PDB file of C-alpha atoms in Angstrom:
ATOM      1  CA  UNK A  17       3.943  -3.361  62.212  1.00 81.00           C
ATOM      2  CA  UNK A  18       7.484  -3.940  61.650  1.00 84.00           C
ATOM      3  CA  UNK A  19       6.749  -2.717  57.974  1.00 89.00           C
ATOM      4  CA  UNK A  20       5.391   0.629  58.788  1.00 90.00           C
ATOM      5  CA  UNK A  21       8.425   0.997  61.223  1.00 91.00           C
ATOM      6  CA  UNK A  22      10.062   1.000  58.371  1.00 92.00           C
ATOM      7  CA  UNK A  23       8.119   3.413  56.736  1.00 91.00           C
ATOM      8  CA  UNK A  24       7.522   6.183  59.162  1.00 90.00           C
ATOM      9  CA  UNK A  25      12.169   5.808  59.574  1.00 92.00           C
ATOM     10  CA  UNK A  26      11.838   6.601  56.215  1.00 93.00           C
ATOM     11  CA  UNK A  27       9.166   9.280  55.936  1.00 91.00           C
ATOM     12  CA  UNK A  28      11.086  10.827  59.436  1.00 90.00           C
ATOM     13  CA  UNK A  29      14.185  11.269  57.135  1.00 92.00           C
ATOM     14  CA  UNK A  30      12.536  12.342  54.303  1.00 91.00           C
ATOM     15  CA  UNK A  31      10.693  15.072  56.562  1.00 87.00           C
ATOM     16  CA  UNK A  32      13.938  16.127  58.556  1.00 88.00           C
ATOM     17  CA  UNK A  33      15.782  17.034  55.208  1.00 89.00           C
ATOM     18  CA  UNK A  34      12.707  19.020  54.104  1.00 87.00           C
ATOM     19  CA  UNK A  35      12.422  21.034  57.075  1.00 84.00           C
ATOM     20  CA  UNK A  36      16.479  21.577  57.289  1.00 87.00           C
ATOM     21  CA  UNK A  37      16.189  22.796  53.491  1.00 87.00           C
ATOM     22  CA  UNK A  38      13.163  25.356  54.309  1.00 83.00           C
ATOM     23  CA  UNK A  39      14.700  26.686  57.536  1.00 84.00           C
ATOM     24  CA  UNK A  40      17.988  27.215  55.740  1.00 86.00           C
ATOM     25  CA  UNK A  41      15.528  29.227  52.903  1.00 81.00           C
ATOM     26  CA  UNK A  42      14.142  30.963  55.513  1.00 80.00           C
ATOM     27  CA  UNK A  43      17.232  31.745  57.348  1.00 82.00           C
ATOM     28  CA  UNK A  44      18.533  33.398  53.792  1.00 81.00           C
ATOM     29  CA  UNK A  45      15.641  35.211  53.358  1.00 75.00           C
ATOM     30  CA  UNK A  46      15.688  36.954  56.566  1.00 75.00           C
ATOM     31  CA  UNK A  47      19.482  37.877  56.457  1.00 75.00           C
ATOM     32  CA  UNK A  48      18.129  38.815  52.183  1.00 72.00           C
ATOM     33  CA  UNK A  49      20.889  36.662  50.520  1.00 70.00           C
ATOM     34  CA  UNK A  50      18.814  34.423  48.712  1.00 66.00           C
ATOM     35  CA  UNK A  51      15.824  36.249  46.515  1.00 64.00           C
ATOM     36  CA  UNK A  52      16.730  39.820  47.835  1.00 65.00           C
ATOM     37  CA  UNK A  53      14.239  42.536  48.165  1.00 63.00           C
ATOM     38  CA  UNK A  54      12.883  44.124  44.806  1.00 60.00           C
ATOM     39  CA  UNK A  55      13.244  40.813  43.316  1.00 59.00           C
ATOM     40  CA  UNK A  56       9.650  40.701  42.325  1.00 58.00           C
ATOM     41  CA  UNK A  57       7.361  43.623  41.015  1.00 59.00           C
ATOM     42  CA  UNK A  58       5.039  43.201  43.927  1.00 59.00           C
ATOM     43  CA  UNK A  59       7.992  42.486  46.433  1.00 63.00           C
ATOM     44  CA  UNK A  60       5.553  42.531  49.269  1.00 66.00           C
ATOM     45  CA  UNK A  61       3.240  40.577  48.860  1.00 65.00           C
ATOM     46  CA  UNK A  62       5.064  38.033  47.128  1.00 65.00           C
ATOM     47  CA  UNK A  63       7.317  38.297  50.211  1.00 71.00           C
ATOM     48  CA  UNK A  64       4.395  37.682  52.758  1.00 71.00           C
ATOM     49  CA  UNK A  65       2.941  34.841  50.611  1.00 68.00           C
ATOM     50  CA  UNK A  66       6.741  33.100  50.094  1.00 71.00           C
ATOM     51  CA  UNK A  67       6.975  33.436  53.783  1.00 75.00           C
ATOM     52  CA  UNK A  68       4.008  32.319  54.937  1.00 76.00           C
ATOM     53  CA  UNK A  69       3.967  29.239  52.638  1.00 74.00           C
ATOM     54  CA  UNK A  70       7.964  27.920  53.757  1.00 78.00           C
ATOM     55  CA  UNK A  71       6.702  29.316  57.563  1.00 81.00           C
ATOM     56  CA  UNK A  72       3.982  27.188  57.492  1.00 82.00           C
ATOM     57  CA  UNK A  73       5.093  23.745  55.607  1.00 82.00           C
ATOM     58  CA  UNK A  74       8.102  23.946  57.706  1.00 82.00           C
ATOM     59  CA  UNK A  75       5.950  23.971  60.949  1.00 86.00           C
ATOM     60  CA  UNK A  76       3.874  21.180  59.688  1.00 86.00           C
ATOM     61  CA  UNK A  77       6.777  19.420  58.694  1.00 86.00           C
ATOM     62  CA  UNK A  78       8.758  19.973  62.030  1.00 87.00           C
ATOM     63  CA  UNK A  79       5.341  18.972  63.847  1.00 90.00           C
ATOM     64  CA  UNK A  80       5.331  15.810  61.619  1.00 89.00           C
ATOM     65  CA  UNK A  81       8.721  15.226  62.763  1.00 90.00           C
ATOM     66  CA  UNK A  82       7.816  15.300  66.623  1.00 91.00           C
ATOM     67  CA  UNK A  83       4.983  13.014  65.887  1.00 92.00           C
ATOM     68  CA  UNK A  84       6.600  10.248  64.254  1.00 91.00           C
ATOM     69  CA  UNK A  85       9.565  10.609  66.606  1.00 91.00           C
ATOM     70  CA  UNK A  86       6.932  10.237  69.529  1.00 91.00           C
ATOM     71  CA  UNK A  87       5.565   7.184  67.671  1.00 90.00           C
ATOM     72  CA  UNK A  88       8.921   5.398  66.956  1.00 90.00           C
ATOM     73  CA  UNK A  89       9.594   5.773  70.660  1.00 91.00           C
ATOM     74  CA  UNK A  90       6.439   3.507  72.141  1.00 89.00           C
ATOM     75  CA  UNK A  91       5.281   0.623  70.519  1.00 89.00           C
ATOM     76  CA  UNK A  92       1.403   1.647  71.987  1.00 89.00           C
ATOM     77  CA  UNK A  93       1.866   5.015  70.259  1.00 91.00           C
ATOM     78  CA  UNK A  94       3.470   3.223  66.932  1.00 92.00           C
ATOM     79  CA  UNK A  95      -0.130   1.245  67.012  1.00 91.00           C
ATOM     80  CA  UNK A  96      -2.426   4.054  67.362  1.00 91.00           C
ATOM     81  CA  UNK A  97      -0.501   6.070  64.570  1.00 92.00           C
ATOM     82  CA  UNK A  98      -1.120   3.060  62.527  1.00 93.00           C
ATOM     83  CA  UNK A  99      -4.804   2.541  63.380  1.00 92.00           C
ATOM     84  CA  UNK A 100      -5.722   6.605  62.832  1.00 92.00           C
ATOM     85  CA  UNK A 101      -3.706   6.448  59.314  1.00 91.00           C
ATOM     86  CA  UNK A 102      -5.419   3.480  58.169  1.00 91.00           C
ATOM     87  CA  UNK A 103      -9.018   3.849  59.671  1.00 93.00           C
ATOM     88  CA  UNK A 104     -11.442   3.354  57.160  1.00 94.00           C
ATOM     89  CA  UNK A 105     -14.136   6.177  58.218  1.00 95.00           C
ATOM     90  CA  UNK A 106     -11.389   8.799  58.214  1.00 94.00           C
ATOM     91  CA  UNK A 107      -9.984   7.251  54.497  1.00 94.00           C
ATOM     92  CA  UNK A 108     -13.484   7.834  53.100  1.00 94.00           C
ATOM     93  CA  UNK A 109     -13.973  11.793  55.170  1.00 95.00           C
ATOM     94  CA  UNK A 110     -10.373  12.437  53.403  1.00 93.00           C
ATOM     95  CA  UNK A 111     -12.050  10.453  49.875  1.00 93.00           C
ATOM     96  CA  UNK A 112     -15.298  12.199  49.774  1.00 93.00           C
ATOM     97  CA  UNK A 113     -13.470  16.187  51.064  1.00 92.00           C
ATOM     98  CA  UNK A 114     -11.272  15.723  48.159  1.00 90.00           C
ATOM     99  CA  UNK A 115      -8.366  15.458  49.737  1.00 87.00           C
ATOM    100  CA  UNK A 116      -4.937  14.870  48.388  1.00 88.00           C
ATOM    101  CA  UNK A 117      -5.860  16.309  45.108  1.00 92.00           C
ATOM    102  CA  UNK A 118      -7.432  19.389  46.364  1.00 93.00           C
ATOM    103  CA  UNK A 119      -4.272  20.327  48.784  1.00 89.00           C
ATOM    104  CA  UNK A 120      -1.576  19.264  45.954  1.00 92.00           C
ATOM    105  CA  UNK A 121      -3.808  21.587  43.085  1.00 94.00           C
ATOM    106  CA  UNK A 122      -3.807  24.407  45.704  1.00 91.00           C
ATOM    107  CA  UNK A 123       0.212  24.007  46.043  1.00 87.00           C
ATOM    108  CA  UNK A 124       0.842  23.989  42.606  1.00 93.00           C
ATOM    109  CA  UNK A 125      -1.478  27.043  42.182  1.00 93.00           C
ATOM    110  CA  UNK A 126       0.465  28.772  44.958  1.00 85.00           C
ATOM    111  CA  UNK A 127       3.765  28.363  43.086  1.00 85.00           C
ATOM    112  CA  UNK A 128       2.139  29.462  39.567  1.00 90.00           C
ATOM    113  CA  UNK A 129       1.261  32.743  41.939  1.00 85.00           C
ATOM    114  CA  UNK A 130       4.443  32.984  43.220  1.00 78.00           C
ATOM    115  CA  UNK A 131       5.818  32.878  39.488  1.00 82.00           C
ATOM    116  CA  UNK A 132       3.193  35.331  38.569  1.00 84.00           C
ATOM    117  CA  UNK A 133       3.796  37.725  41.327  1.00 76.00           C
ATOM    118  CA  UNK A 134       6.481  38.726  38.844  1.00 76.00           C
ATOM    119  CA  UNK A 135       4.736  39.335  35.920  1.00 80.00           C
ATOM    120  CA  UNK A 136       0.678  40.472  36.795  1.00 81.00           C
ATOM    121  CA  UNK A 137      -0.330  41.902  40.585  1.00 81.00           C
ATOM    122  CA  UNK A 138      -4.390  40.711  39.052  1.00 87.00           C
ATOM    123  CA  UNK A 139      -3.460  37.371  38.155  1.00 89.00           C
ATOM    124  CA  UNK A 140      -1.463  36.923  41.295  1.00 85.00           C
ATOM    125  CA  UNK A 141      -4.055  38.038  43.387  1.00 87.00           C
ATOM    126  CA  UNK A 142      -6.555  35.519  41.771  1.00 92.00           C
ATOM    127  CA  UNK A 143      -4.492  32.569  41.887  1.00 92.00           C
ATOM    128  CA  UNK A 144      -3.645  33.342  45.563  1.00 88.00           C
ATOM    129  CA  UNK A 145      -7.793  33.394  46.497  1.00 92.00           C
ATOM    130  CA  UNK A 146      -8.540  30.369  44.318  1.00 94.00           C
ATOM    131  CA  UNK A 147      -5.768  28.612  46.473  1.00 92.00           C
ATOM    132  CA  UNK A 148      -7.002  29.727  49.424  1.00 91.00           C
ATOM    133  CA  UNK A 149     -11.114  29.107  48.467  1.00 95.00           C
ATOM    134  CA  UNK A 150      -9.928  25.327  47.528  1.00 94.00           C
ATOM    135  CA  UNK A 151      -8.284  24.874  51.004  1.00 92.00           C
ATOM    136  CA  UNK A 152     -11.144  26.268  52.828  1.00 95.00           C
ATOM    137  CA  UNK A 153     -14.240  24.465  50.969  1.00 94.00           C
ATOM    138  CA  UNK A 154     -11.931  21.015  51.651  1.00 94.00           C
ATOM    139  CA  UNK A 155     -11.912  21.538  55.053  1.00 93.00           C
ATOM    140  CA  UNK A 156     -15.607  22.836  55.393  1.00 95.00           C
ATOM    141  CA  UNK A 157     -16.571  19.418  53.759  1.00 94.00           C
ATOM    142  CA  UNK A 158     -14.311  17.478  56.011  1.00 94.00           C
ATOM    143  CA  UNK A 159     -15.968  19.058  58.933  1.00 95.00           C
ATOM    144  CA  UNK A 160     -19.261  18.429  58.068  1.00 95.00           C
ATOM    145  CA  UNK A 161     -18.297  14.960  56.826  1.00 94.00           C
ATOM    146  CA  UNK A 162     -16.926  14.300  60.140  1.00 93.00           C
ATOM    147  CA  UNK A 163     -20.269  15.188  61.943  1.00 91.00           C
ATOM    148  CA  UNK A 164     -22.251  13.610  59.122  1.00 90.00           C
ATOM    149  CA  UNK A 165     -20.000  10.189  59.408  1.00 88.00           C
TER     150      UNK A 165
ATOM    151  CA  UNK B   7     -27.263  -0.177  60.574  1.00 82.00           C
ATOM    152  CA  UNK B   8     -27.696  -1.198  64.331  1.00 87.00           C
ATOM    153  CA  UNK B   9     -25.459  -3.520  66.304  1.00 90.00           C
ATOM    154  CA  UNK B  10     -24.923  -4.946  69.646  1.00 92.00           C
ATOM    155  CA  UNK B  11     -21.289  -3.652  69.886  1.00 94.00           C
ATOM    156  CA  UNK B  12     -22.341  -1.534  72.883  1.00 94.00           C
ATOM    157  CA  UNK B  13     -23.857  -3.677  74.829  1.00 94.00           C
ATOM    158  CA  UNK B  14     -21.131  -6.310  74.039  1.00 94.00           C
ATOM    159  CA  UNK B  15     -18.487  -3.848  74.740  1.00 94.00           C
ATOM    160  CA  UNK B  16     -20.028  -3.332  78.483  1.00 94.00           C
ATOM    161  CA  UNK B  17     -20.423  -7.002  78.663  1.00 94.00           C
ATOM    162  CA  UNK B  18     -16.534  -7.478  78.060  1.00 93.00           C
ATOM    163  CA  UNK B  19     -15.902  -4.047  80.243  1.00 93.00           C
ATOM    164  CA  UNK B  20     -14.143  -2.723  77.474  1.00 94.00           C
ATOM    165  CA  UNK B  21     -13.790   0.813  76.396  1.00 94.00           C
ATOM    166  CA  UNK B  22     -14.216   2.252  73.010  1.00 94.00           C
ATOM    167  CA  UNK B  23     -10.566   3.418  72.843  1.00 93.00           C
ATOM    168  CA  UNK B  24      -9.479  -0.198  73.863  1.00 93.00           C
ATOM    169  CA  UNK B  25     -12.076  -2.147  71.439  1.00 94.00           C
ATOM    170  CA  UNK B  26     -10.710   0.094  68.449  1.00 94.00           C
ATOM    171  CA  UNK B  27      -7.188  -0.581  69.417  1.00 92.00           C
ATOM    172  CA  UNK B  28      -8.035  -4.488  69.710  1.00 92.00           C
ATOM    173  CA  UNK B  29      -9.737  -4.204  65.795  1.00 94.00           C
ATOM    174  CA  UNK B  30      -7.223  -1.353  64.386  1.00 92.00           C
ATOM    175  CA  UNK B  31      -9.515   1.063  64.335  1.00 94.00           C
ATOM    176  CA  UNK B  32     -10.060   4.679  66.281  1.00 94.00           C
ATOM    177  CA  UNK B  33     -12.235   5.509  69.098  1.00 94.00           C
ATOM    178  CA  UNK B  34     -14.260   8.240  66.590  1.00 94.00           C
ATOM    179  CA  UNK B  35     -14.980   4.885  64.484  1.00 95.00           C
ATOM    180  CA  UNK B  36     -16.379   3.164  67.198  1.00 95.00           C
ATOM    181  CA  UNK B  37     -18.430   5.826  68.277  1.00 95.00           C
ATOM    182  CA  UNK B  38     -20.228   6.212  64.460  1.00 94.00           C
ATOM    183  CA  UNK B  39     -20.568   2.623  64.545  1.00 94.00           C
ATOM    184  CA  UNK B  40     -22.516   2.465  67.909  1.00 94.00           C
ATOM    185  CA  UNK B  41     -24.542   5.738  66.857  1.00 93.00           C
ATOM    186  CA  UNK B  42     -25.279   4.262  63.459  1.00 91.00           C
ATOM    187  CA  UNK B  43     -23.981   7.156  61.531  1.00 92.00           C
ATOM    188  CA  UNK B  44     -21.341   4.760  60.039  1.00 93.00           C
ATOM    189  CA  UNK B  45     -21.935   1.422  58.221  1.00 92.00           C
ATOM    190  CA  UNK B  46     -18.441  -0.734  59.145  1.00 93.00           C
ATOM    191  CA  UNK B  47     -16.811  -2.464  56.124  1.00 94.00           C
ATOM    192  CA  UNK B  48     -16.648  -6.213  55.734  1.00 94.00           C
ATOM    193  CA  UNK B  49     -13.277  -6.034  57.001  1.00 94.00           C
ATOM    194  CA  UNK B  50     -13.609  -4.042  60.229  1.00 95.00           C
ATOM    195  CA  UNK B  51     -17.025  -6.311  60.935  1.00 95.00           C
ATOM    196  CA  UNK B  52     -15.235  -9.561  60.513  1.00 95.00           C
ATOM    197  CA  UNK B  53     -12.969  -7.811  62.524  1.00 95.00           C
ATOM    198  CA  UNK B  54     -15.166  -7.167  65.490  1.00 95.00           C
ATOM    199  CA  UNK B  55     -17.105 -10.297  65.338  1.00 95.00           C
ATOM    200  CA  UNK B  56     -13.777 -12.256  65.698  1.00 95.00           C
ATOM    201  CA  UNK B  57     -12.814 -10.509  68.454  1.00 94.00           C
ATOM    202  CA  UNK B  58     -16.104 -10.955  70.358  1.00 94.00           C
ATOM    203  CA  UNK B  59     -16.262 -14.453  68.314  1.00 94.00           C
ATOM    204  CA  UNK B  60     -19.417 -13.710  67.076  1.00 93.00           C
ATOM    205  CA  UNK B  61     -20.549 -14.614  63.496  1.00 92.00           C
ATOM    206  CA  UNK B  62     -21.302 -10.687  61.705  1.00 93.00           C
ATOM    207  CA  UNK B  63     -24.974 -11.162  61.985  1.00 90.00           C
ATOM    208  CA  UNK B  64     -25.077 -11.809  65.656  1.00 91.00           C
ATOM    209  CA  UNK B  65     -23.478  -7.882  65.831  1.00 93.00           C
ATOM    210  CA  UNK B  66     -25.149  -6.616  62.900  1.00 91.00           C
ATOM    211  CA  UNK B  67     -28.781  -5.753  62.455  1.00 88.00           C
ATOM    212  CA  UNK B  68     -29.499  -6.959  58.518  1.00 85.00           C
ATOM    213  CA  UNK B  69     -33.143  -6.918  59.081  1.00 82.00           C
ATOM    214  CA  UNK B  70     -33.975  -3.532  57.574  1.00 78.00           C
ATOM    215  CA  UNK B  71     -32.325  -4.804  54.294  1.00 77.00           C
ATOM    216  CA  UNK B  72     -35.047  -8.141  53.982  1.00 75.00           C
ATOM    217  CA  UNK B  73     -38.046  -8.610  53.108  1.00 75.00           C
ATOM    218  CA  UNK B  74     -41.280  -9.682  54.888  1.00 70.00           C
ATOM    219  CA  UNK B  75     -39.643 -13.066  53.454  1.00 71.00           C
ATOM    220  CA  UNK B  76     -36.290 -12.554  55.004  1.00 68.00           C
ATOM    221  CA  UNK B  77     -34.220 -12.160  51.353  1.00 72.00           C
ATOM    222  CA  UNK B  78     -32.462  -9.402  50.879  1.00 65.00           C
TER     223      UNK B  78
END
């Protein structure tokens, strides 16, 4: 256990300095220092898809943070964190729903339409609903796994 | 696959929630288990039977995988 104390210290920093580095982003954005309006051919939309990308990994990572924070706290909480990360039936749901590979190819093709939000509205537009059609067939499967299992 | 975790669960007046926390497991793993919509792995079996100190085939039902000459 003392290991994954360890760990989760270490993932708790890691997640602290990610979500400092996107609230700073956002913080820019707003006041339009950093990436300033017009930037991008299709400034709106690639401003509502920038902001609800940083929006939302920042308020997974912040609700990460309270999580682990909660768990370093209480040794019984510490246990169950442990138990739900490393029980098997939820390892194979995650396994057989795809997951991490479908929610790291859905990242990387939200950046590649971020980039192309520059160049092509179309292509932009495409990558944006194969993202999104990825995420939600991942989580379809994991919900019927989770009945299924 | 069925198994006596149940009834030796109500035997030891122990909850799901506490049984998975004794084997490192979660409640919704229990709860497959007991239903039979989830087959445990060695591990979490050896896991269980140690904790009730039970040999896996006293929890486990292996009979639907013999034969009518009890070999698998």
């Amino acid at each position: 256990m003392e290991k994954f104390r360890k760990q989760l210290t270490q993932r708790l920093i890691i997640h602290i300095f990610i979500s400092l580095i996107l609230i700073i982003f956002i913080i820019l954005k707003i006041n339009n220092i950093l990436l300033p309006n017009g930037t991008s051919t299709f400034a709106k939309t690639y401003d509502i898809v920038t902001g609800l990308m940083t929006t939302g990994i920042s308020l997974f990572y912040i609700r990460q943070t309270l999580i682990y924070q909660k768990a370093l706290r209480s040794d019984i909480t510490l246990k169950k964190l442990y138990n739900f990360e490393n029980d098997e039936r939820r390892n194979l749901i995650n396994i057989k729903s795809g997951n991490p590979i479908i929610l790291i190819c859905s990242s990387i093709i939200l950046l590649a339409a971020i980039v192309s939000s520059f160049v092509n509205a179309t292509v932009f537009y495409t990558l944006i609903s194969c993202a999104v059609f990825l995420v939600i067939v991942s989580n379809a499967l994991k919900i019927y796994l989770s009945k299924k299992y | 696959m069925k198994s006596k975790i149940r009834e030796l669960r109500k035997q030891h007046r122990l909850s799901q929630e506490e049984l998975a926390q004794k084997v490192g497991t979660t409640r919704q793993t229990i709860t497959s288990i007991e239903t039979e919509k989830y087959i445990a792995s060695l591990v979490l079996a050896y896991k269980i039977a140690r904790y009730f100190d039970l040999k896996i085939e006293d929890i486990f039902d292996f009979s639907e995988m013999e034969d009518e000459h009890g070999k698998i």
